Amino acid sequence: MSEGAPIRTQGPTSVRGTIMDRSVPGRRASSLAPLDVPAVAIPDEHRRQGPPGLPQVAEIDLVRHYTRLSQMNHGVDTGPYPLGSCTMKYNPKAAETVAAMAGFQRLHPLQPDSTVQGMLELLWRLEQALCEVTGMARATLQPPAGACGEMTGLLIMRAYHGAQQDGPSTRTKVLIPDAAHGTNPASVRLAGFEAVSVPSDARGLVDVDALGPLVDEQVAGLMLTNPNTLGLFEERIEEVTSMLHDVGALVYYDGANLNAILGQCRPGDMGFDIVHINTHKTFATPHGGGGPGAGPVGVKEHLVDFLPAPIVERDDDGSFRWEHDRPRSIGRLHGFNGNMGVLVRAYAYVFLHGADGLAEVSELAALNANYMASLLAEDFPLAYPDTPPMHEFVSSADTLKRDTGVRAMDVAKRVIDLGYHPSTVYFPLVVDEAMMIEPTETESKETLDGLAAAFRRAATEARAQPDLLYQAPLTTPVRRLDEARAARHLKLRWQIESSDPSGDTPG
Amino acid sequence: MSEGAPIRTQGPTSVRGTIMDRSVPGRRASSLAPLDVPAVAIPDEHRRQGPPGLPQVAEIDLVRHYTRLSQMNHGVDTGPYPLGSCTMKYNPKAAETVAAMAGFQRLHPLQPDSTVQGMLELLWRLEQALCEVTGMARATLQPPAGACGEMTGLLIMRAYHGAQQDGPSTRTKVLIPDAAHGTNPASVRLAGFEAVSVPSDARGLVDVDALGPLVDEQVAGLMLTNPNTLGLFEERIEEVTSMLHDVGALVYYDGANLNAILGQCRPGDMGFDIVHINTHKTFATPHGGGGPGAGPVGVKEHLVDFLPAPIVERDDDGSFRWEHDRPRSIGRLHGFNGNMGVLVRAYAYVFLHGADGLAEVSELAALNANYMASLLAEDFPLAYPDTPPMHEFVSSADTLKRDTGVRAMDVAKRVIDLGYHPSTVYFPLVVDEAMMIEPTETESKETLDGLAAAFRRAATEARAQPDLLYQAPLTTPVRRLDEARAARHLKLRWQIESSDPSGDTPG
Amino acid sequence: MRFAPHTDDEIRDMLAVIGRSSVSELFDQIPASVRLERGLDIPPGVSEMELVADMRGLAAADRHVDDLVCFAGGGAYDHYVPSVVWALAGRSEFYTSYTPYQPELSQGVLQVLFEYQSMICELTGMDVSNASLYDGASALVEAVHMTLTSERMRVLVSNGVDPRALDTLRTAGRGAGYEPEVFHGAPSPTPDVAAVVVQHPNVYGILEPVRGHFAATHEAGAKAIQMFDPLSLGVLAPPGELDADIAVGEGQGLGNHLNYGGPYLGILAARMADVRKMPGRIVGETIDVDGDVGYVLTLQAREQHIRRDKANSNICTNQTLMAIAATVYLGWLGPQGLEELGRQCASKAAFTASELSKIPGVSMAFPGTRSFKEFAVRVPRSAVAVRDEMVSRGFLAGVPMPLAGDDVLVVAVTERRSRAEIERYVSAMGEVLAS
Amino acid sequence: MRFAPHTDDEIRDMLAVIGRSSVSELFDQIPASVRLERGLDIPPGVSEMELVADMRGLAAADRHVDDLVCFAGGGAYDHYVPSVVWALAGRSEFYTSYTPYQPELSQGVLQVLFEYQSMICELTGMDVSNASLYDGASALVEAVHMTLTSERMRVLVSNGVDPRALDTLRTAGRGAGYEPEVFHGAPSPTPDVAAVVVQHPNVYGILEPVRGHFAATHEAGAKAIQMFDPLSLGVLAPPGELDADIAVGEGQGLGNHLNYGGPYLGILAARMADVRKMPGRIVGETIDVDGDVGYVLTLQAREQHIRRDKANSNICTNQTLMAIAATVYLGWLGPQGLEELGRQCASKAAFTASELSKIPGVSMAFPGTRSFKEFAVRVPRSAVAVRDEMVSRGFLAGVPMPLAGDDVLVVAVTERRSRAEIERYVSAMGEVLAS
Ligand SMILES: Cc1ncc(COP(=O)(O)O)c(C=O)c1O
Ligand SMILES: Cc1ncc(COP(=O)(O)O)c(C=O)c1O
């Protein structure tokens, strides 16, 4: 397997200083066409006094600075990225090609529908496919990410219950498993509900007996991801969903793990009423270092009226249009109609794979996760060994910590020196020294072998030379960073005085 | 300035092994549309027996392997590239944008002229501009690089002289300065002439007195670059060109240094009859790690008939077409009509800069070269101090070598460890321990300061700690390579047995 | 088409290691009752070549802004995107990376975001910026949520605020428990008002008397929120100078393509005092164990993954890649470029307005007001009909603004519009309105 | 638009350092008599935005192969270029680099070229490949030059060789002192013949009896040169098996765009015995001082920069970037893909031929011959006229081949052509020929 120092690239050394530190008064990259109309003056009371302190650099300065910075960043294109819950799989280059077509990339959001029939048909086809994958009736493509999808779903819950008892809903609670992702409780609160936590049982699944007493007429709904945040399939899901339906509550499917069940089973068939999809997870749209994403939300027939406006409709003549007139809709959640550039890539992914391809995605994702889990079992036992993992799994460095004092974070940093991006650590919060690993289906056997060997070697070293782990990483552009200091002495922007002399580094 | 180890990038370590070493039987990246017509069999006597040993890899394997390799390569985008004679200046990104337009990139070379009017107009305009810059009457855009341009020019000489004395030319010699680039003598020989070397004088210029006796009726022509290969302007150029014209010979301008005089003076006005242009030098078309280039050749009126066929002509109705019927033409030098994708970028460069911009290019190229020469004068004196350099200059590490034993190559390798790509070394051959530096106009003052500091530091270290130079480079993916061994034990291709186990390196 | 590298042999070997006899066994945990017994009703997979042909067909059915000359604005603008922006933001190490949870492996993205925050502060005259939000509308929502307290739950919104941003705020209000109140003219905030929202330049392109509005706002102890256009700040006084407490804007124009409405860039900048109320990721500078400068995500205690149901925002994935593009773009533009671009937009818009008003029946919708790059005209017909007819003449004529009347068309003019295009546009409008 | 970073202050400071008072002084060396006293007669510089608008206009005046369905071949083919090829070959560290003179800083390009050479050897069944030449035609010239000796200066070229390649060879011959002689049918080399050149599949798409030709060639002690189509080698016996001494080909189809004829890729592969006669760059594997594997340019003693007027080629700049693209493409294709692609081309060409011959008046130009992806038909009119008329129906119908008669059209069919396109093409041809 691969070891030692990450590759060394060429030319001037590690970027020191920011682009502002490279600024030279009077230097400039931009040039505009000469003004060919009479110049007008800005009224005094509105005119800006001093120019902003933007960097003054040439195009070549920009190119070298940001090319270098890019080389200082890990991406799926440079190596495996086994962050549990994040689903960092290969982003097909074909999706970039189609997204760059002027007919998609260069459309103004307020063009007449007649001038964007191709785009609207694409959105229509994509919506159909997403509904088929999730077992929903209709979907909105408007939410720009999963968290916004959650908000959309919860407001639909609210509107639905309001409509049931026409008047503001008296249902004040939304149930979420203790292991749930942070966006779930945050969304619940922002949607005006109280988040009630549902305990997990010893097997890492929703404790159905404990759930019972929590389910009553005050409950608006339950949010769940299945496989759950621990990567385990909730086998009693039908029981759970019907418990909630029995009291008139709705069940929300957090789609962050939808990639695990593509073509195997569907949230709709499990009794879920609302589903969000993270296209940057399930359908490999590039996450861009933090975003963009897209969080389409699908609902069952009884909730379709509440979906955000507008929604794409197809007329009998086969033409497409945005339908804005949706009296029962919860309204809009985006300034325009969603992250179209991301949806175009999701379309590419869905139709490149097709029905069989999508089913194979979930199969090989599960195979890779279980294979990886077996390779690591000895050194990093599963947190919930009694339930077989699906597409990802949570191991724990707890025993290692007890034996050696070395923590999951130390292991992660050492894995970096061994040439790999580590797993998610300390999430989910319910597991001590959690190491959450999601290989995804696009990693090969030999990649997983190399990755596992790195983790195992770190475990061995933890016993023999723990210092190797405490000192790690040694091979990166910077070593372990002082996060406490960052929060104590807030430095959130560049300012002249901060200008670091070595920032004048050329090229 | 910047020092120490080049930046470390992320993820699995330095690529070990080739793409073939990553091959896994049965793995595959490509997929084609299903065959939708009856399959036909290949006749037995023509059928291939065994499949070729191409790598069997997935798309993600390709992406990681070649992304990593790219990071192991220096380019103008990662730092200054001061190779004398190579003119590695910034390649405008705008040129990449326009070259990717389907209307240029996706044209078949044998389309009817009526379907490529835009492309032909572009070529026409570019030819006009190149003729204006060089002072020539017409130009061919067919030669794919400078060396081919030289061949084109020499065959035009041959055809011209043949036409003069209608019959094969009795002129057998072509004169070239001793410092000339290797392609000059090689082209002369391949064009069927004998290369006769012209000595330089103490100031690094053509020794006009020595030239005299060499010029006679057997001389077909003289090849010269001005500024010459030493970066010095041949001030007696008019004398030189008329000496040759007096005996009926022609004068060829090697355009590799045309960037030095853009808008200042023109080969045509100096008396040159034929000019080639290296678009990848003068007009910053990307050199792609060795190519492609383009080597348009311009000629004076009396040689236009001999230009290669076809050539773009404009009809009275303003439409453009390829003229193939050129009875006196030397013929064709390219399978189609030239490196169009490169010419499109050259067009972008020329018209982005415009007349003033091009003149500024030569001014600032000269400023940068002279500034750099001043900074280095003490440690690396100019080989020809009596003549002021233009856009590039030749220094010598000869004194340093005599004092310390350290050679130009050792300095170059140490400069690498100090974070920079070094200059050309050991060219031109006429200068001992030559270090030929061409900063180009797109490098900033602070970049040149950093670069000069690296060279000067290396000189200082040569005296104090020569081992630092002998051991260098230490910071690169590989260290000094055994070139003798490469030539002795030829290994020019991968073969199974060579498969390096660590080649299974993932990611 | 598949992207998984697995061969049959490898699958067999891997199954052996985990002690399973088939891949389907891995799904035994799924009750038969919910298993999908049929294949998905989606066409079979295709090769890249087929996909590209299919999508080229769809794209060809659209008319983009290199084809229709664009005078449409309304929050999304046809500014020129220089090649250098996506040559760099499009580097795969950037776009194939995730949120920088391991800072040592993510200094590239982290430093660019630090530079982004710095440039946004310089641009807006505010103290702090986060690392991006979804878009301008969601930035408005997040800004309002920063200001809500149990005593102050009312939100006053100028009628000059973009209607879609207002709708987005209304939607959020249904969850968070407030109903935005629209005011005309000047705001009259009371002690129960949390925030006053003013868009400047406003949705009709008009320059608002922001200082006055914000003075009143502060007297009432409420927070002043300004929605701004980043490309106006080379020539217009920035929110910081206008005394805004929170500045939010749509950053699409900063090097991002129109993308039919997204992905865009939500900008949010505030005062240092409110930094702990800010939503989303924030990057901070720090040092490593060797004392070298580096960058990390900081103040994470604000965020959902730590604070969970106490967090005052649920944002996780943001628009980092668009922020990277904006950073390169602002570096390309520089202070002189920003000012020149602002002057050009203002001048070209003014020229277009005066030419348009020469057309019989066309008048300025808000005479006597000053504007930046956008303005509203009244046309002697339905604005929607006029816009639709202009398409056949090759123009996106503008954005109808029914709120102000069916005859109101809002016209935007960026630096991309040449005088020749403007003149062709005006004469086409003349013909359409004459007919 | 300028790309130089210099500010006026910097220029002043730099002039001070070199002791000059103005930049123009730097040109004092140029005699006044040759100084250009006026500005160049070229328009003033423009911004990127203006340039792109200008060139978009030019590009719009062209009809490209995503618009006209392409059945044209003749040495350049409309094969599909997968996205991954230029996503990688287009990485700026590759395309902005120069010839790898400093190997430690250029291992990326050097290793890719080593992989390229390896794949070309595998593909062709030859021992060694160089690192690229200009294009197929120049590769032919260089191959011929490898074979010339004082005793053997005659070059026999099959009449099935591409006419433009032959013209290129003729041009080179005028310099190097030979006149290529075209033979029909089988070659009859004599002891003064240096090389026999056969193209297979030939310019009419016909599969040639290469083995026989080369046997005769070797009997006469001459060298056998085959021009091949790299994308035929998944299904056709490679030059190595056919006993070629030198194999040359046009590599455009290997992941390179049509580019209106260039930049393309000249492939040249040979036997180990001739390696020192090979032109151009060759990359070799070696080790560094630590014993680690690395790559360098090797056997440079062959090349112009060392051998000068003794070199048997003058090539310096080559087509490295196209070789990088070809390497990624061949890795994408793989052995199975190469074979599948070959079968598809052969099958689609055969289908097209049989459908075309159903059109009254259309016949195969060379009945009884076998072909690969290209074939020649006789049409009942001028082939040029037919081709031109087909444009208005949306097709590049093929390449007229006047050498074989004004009524001969050579039709190429790649894997990109769907049955539907072929059927539309055939019926359009039917209409054109009926009218
Ligand atoms: C389980 C789960 N739910 C919700 C989210 C939030 O989705 P997004 O980041 O797209 O807002 C995530 C993202 O990591 C997640 O893992
Ligand atoms: C002076 C000179 N002449 C000719 C050439 C050959 O040009 P090309 O590499 O484009 O064939 C070069 C290239 O380095 C050169 O420097």
Coordinates of N, CA and C in Angstrom, one line a residue, chain D residues 161-271:
Chain D
V161 N -2.7 4.9 -50.5 CA -2.2 5.8 -49.4 C -3.0 7.1 -49.5
D162 N -3.3 7.7 -48.4 CA -4.0 9.0 -48.4 C -3.3 10.0 -49.2
P163 N -4.0 10.7 -50.1 CA -3.4 11.6 -51.1 C -2.7 12.8 -50.4
R164 N -3.2 13.3 -49.3 CA -2.5 14.4 -48.6 C -1.3 13.9 -47.9
A165 N -1.3 12.7 -47.4 CA 0.0 12.2 -46.8 C 1.0 12.0 -47.9
L166 N 0.6 11.5 -49.1 CA 1.5 11.4 -50.2 C 2.1 12.7 -50.6
D167 N 1.2 13.7 -50.7 CA 1.7 15.1 -51.1 C 2.7 15.6 -50.1
T168 N 2.5 15.3 -48.8 CA 3.4 15.8 -47.8 C 4.7 15.1 -48.0
L169 N 4.7 13.8 -48.3 CA 5.9 13.0 -48.6 C 6.6 13.6 -49.8
R170 N 5.9 13.9 -50.8 CA 6.5 14.5 -52.1 C 7.2 15.8 -51.7
T171 N 6.6 16.6 -50.9 CA 7.2 17.9 -50.5 C 8.5 17.6 -49.8
A172 N 8.5 16.7 -48.9 CA 9.7 16.4 -48.1 C 10.8 15.8 -49.0
G173 N 10.3 15.0 -50.0 CA 11.3 14.4 -50.9 C 12.0 15.4 -51.7
R174 N 11.4 16.5 -52.0 CA 12.1 17.5 -52.8 C 13.3 18.0 -52.1
G175 N 13.2 18.0 -50.7 CA 14.4 18.4 -49.9 C 15.4 17.3 -49.8
A176 N 14.8 16.1 -49.4 CA 15.7 15.0 -49.0 C 16.2 14.2 -50.2
G177 N 15.7 14.5 -51.4 CA 16.2 14.0 -52.6 C 15.6 12.6 -53.1
Y178 N 14.4 12.5 -52.9 CA 13.7 11.3 -53.5 C 12.3 11.7 -54.0
E179 N 11.8 10.9 -54.9 CA 10.5 11.2 -55.5 C 9.6 9.9 -55.3
P180 N 8.7 10.0 -54.4 CA 7.9 8.8 -54.1 C 7.2 8.3 -55.4
E181 N 7.3 7.0 -55.6 CA 6.7 6.3 -56.8 C 5.5 5.5 -56.4
V182 N 4.4 5.8 -57.0 CA 3.1 5.2 -56.6 C 2.9 3.9 -57.4
F183 N 2.6 2.8 -56.7 CA 2.4 1.5 -57.3 C 0.9 1.1 -57.2
H184 N 0.4 0.4 -58.2 CA -1.0 -0.1 -58.1 C -0.8 -1.6 -57.8
G185 N -1.8 -2.2 -57.2 CA -1.7 -3.6 -56.9 C -0.6 -3.9 -56.0
A186 N 0.3 -4.8 -56.4 CA 1.4 -5.3 -55.6 C 2.7 -4.5 -55.9
P187 N 3.5 -4.3 -54.9 CA 4.8 -3.6 -55.1 C 5.8 -4.5 -55.7
S188 N 6.7 -4.0 -56.6 CA 7.8 -4.8 -57.0 C 9.1 -4.1 -56.7
P189 N 9.6 -4.2 -55.5 CA 10.8 -3.5 -55.0 C 12.0 -4.1 -55.6
T190 N 13.0 -3.2 -55.9 CA 14.3 -3.6 -56.4 C 15.3 -3.3 -55.3
P191 N 16.6 -3.7 -55.4 CA 17.6 -3.5 -54.4 C 17.9 -2.0 -54.1
D192 N 17.4 -1.1 -54.9 CA 17.6 0.3 -54.6 C 16.4 1.0 -53.9
V193 N 15.5 0.1 -53.5 CA 14.3 0.6 -52.9 C 14.5 0.7 -51.3
A194 N 14.3 1.8 -50.7 CA 14.4 1.9 -49.3 C 13.2 1.4 -48.6
A195 N 12.0 1.8 -49.0 CA 10.8 1.5 -48.3 C 9.6 1.3 -49.2
V196 N 8.7 0.5 -48.8 CA 7.4 0.3 -49.4 C 6.4 0.7 -48.4
V197 N 5.5 1.6 -48.9 CA 4.5 2.1 -48.0 C 3.1 1.6 -48.3
V198 N 2.4 1.0 -47.4 CA 1.1 0.6 -47.6 C 0.2 1.1 -46.5
Q199 N -1.0 1.6 -46.9 CA -2.0 2.1 -45.9 C -3.0 1.0 -45.8
H200 N -3.3 0.6 -44.6 CA -4.3 -0.5 -44.3 C -5.0 -0.3 -43.0
P201 N -6.3 -0.1 -43.0 CA -7.2 0.0 -44.2 C -6.8 1.2 -45.1
N202 N -7.0 1.1 -46.4 CA -6.5 2.1 -47.2 C -7.5 3.3 -47.3
V203 N -7.1 4.3 -48.2 CA -7.8 5.5 -48.3 C -9.3 5.3 -48.7
Y204 N -9.6 4.2 -49.3 CA -11.0 3.9 -49.7 C -11.6 3.0 -48.7
G205 N -10.9 2.7 -47.5 CA -11.4 1.9 -46.5 C -11.2 0.4 -46.7
I206 N -10.5 0.1 -47.8 CA -10.3 -1.3 -48.2 C -9.2 -2.0 -47.3
L207 N -9.5 -3.2 -46.9 CA -8.4 -4.0 -46.2 C -7.5 -4.5 -47.3
E208 N -6.2 -4.2 -47.2 CA -5.2 -4.6 -48.2 C -4.6 -5.9 -47.8
P209 N -4.1 -6.6 -48.9 CA -3.3 -7.9 -48.6 C -1.9 -7.5 -48.2
V210 N -1.8 -6.9 -47.0 CA -0.6 -6.4 -46.5 C 0.5 -7.4 -46.4
R211 N 0.2 -8.6 -45.9 CA 1.3 -9.6 -45.6 C 2.0 -9.9 -46.9
G212 N 1.3 -10.0 -48.0 CA 2.0 -10.3 -49.3 C 2.9 -9.1 -49.7
H213 N 2.3 -7.9 -49.6 CA 3.1 -6.8 -50.0 C 4.4 -6.7 -49.2
F214 N 4.3 -7.0 -47.9 CA 5.5 -6.9 -47.0 C 6.5 -8.0 -47.2
A215 N 6.0 -9.2 -47.6 CA 6.9 -10.3 -47.9 C 7.8 -9.9 -49.0
A216 N 7.1 -9.4 -50.1 CA 7.9 -8.9 -51.3 C 8.9 -7.9 -50.9
T217 N 8.4 -7.0 -50.0 CA 9.3 -5.9 -49.6 C 10.6 -6.4 -48.9
H218 N 10.4 -7.3 -48.0 CA 11.5 -7.8 -47.3 C 12.4 -8.7 -48.1
E219 N 11.8 -9.4 -49.1 CA 12.7 -10.1 -50.0 C 13.7 -9.2 -50.7
A220 N 13.2 -8.0 -51.1 CA 14.1 -7.0 -51.7 C 15.0 -6.3 -50.7
G221 N 14.9 -6.6 -49.4 CA 15.7 -6.0 -48.4 C 15.3 -4.6 -48.1
A222 N 14.0 -4.3 -48.5 CA 13.5 -2.9 -48.2 C 12.7 -3.0 -46.9
K223 N 12.4 -1.8 -46.4 CA 11.7 -1.7 -45.1 C 10.2 -1.5 -45.5
A224 N 9.4 -2.2 -44.6 CA 7.9 -2.2 -44.8 C 7.3 -1.1 -43.9
I225 N 6.6 -0.2 -44.4 CA 6.0 0.9 -43.6 C 4.5 0.8 -43.8
Q226 N 3.8 0.6 -42.6 CA 2.3 0.5 -42.7 C 1.7 1.8 -42.1
M227 N 0.8 2.4 -42.8 CA 0.0 3.4 -42.2 C -1.3 2.8 -41.7
F228 N -1.6 3.0 -40.4 CA -2.7 2.2 -39.8 C -3.7 3.2 -39.1
D229 N -4.9 2.7 -38.8 CA -5.9 3.5 -38.1 C -5.9 2.9 -36.7
P230 N -5.5 3.6 -35.6 CA -5.4 3.0 -34.3 C -6.7 2.4 -33.8
L231 N -7.8 3.0 -34.2 CA -9.1 2.4 -33.7 C -9.5 1.2 -34.5
S232 N -8.7 0.8 -35.5 CA -9.0 -0.5 -36.1 C -8.4 -1.7 -35.4
L233 N -7.5 -1.4 -34.5 CA -6.6 -2.4 -34.0 C -7.2 -3.3 -32.8
G234 N -8.5 -3.0 -32.5 CA -9.2 -3.9 -31.6 C -9.6 -5.1 -32.4
V235 N -9.8 -5.0 -33.7 CA -10.3 -6.1 -34.5 C -9.4 -6.5 -35.6
L236 N -8.6 -5.6 -36.1 CA -7.6 -5.9 -37.2 C -6.3 -6.3 -36.6
A237 N -5.6 -7.2 -37.3 CA -4.3 -7.7 -37.0 C -3.4 -6.4 -37.0
P238 N -2.6 -6.2 -35.9 CA -1.7 -5.0 -35.8 C -0.5 -5.1 -36.8
P239 N 0.1 -3.9 -37.1 CA 1.2 -3.9 -37.9 C 2.3 -4.8 -37.5
G240 N 2.5 -5.0 -36.2 CA 3.6 -5.9 -35.8 C 3.4 -7.3 -36.3
E241 N 2.1 -7.8 -36.3 CA 1.8 -9.1 -36.8 C 1.9 -9.2 -38.3
L242 N 1.7 -8.1 -38.9 CA 1.7 -8.1 -40.4 C 3.1 -7.9 -40.9
D243 N 4.1 -7.8 -40.0 CA 5.5 -7.8 -40.3 C 5.9 -6.4 -40.8
A244 N 5.3 -5.4 -40.4 CA 5.7 -4.0 -40.7 C 7.0 -3.8 -39.9
D245 N 7.9 -3.0 -40.6 CA 9.1 -2.6 -39.8 C 8.9 -1.3 -39.1
I246 N 8.0 -0.4 -39.7 CA 7.7 0.8 -39.1 C 6.1 1.0 -39.3
A247 N 5.5 1.4 -38.2 CA 4.0 1.6 -38.2 C 3.8 3.1 -37.9
V248 N 3.0 3.7 -38.8 CA 2.7 5.1 -38.6 C 1.2 5.3 -38.7
G249 N 0.7 6.2 -37.9 CA -0.8 6.4 -38.0 C -1.2 7.8 -37.5
E250 N -2.4 8.2 -37.8 CA -3.0 9.5 -37.4 C -3.7 9.1 -36.1
G251 N -3.4 9.7 -35.0 CA -4.0 9.4 -33.7 C -5.1 10.3 -33.3
Q252 N -5.6 11.1 -34.2 CA -6.7 12.1 -33.8 C -7.9 11.3 -33.2
G253 N -8.2 10.2 -33.7 CA -9.4 9.5 -33.2 C -9.3 9.1 -31.7
L254 N -8.1 9.1 -31.2 CA -7.8 8.7 -29.8 C -8.1 9.8 -28.9
G255 N -9.3 10.3 -28.8 CA -9.6 11.3 -27.8 C -9.4 12.7 -28.1
N256 N -8.9 12.9 -29.4 CA -8.7 14.3 -29.8 C -9.9 14.8 -30.6
H257 N -10.2 16.1 -30.5 CA -11.3 16.6 -31.2 C -10.9 16.8 -32.7
L258 N -11.9 17.0 -33.5 CA -11.6 17.2 -35.0 C -10.8 18.4 -35.3
N259 N -11.1 19.5 -34.5 CA -10.2 20.7 -34.6 C -9.9 21.2 -36.0
Y260 N -10.8 20.9 -36.9 CA -10.7 21.4 -38.3 C -9.3 21.0 -38.9
G261 N -8.8 19.8 -38.4 CA -7.5 19.3 -39.0 C -6.3 19.3 -38.2
G262 N -6.4 20.0 -37.0 CA -5.2 20.0 -36.1 C -5.5 20.8 -34.9
P263 N -4.8 20.6 -33.8 CA -3.7 19.7 -33.6 C -4.1 18.2 -33.5
Y264 N -3.4 17.4 -34.3 CA -3.6 16.0 -34.3 C -2.4 15.3 -33.7
L265 N -2.3 14.0 -33.9 CA -1.3 13.2 -33.2 C -0.6 12.2 -34.2
G266 N 0.7 12.5 -34.5 CA 1.5 11.6 -35.3 C 2.0 10.4 -34.5
I267 N 1.6 9.2 -34.9 CA 2.1 8.0 -34.2 C 3.2 7.4 -35.0
L268 N 4.3 7.0 -34.4 CA 5.3 6.2 -35.1 C 5.9 5.2 -34.1
A269 N 5.8 3.9 -34.6 CA 6.4 2.8 -33.8 C 7.2 2.0 -34.7
A270 N 8.3 1.4 -34.1 CA 9.2 0.6 -34.9 C 9.8 -0.6 -34.2
R271 N 10.8 -1.2 -34.8 CA 11.4 -2.4 -34.2 C 12.6 -1.9 -33.4

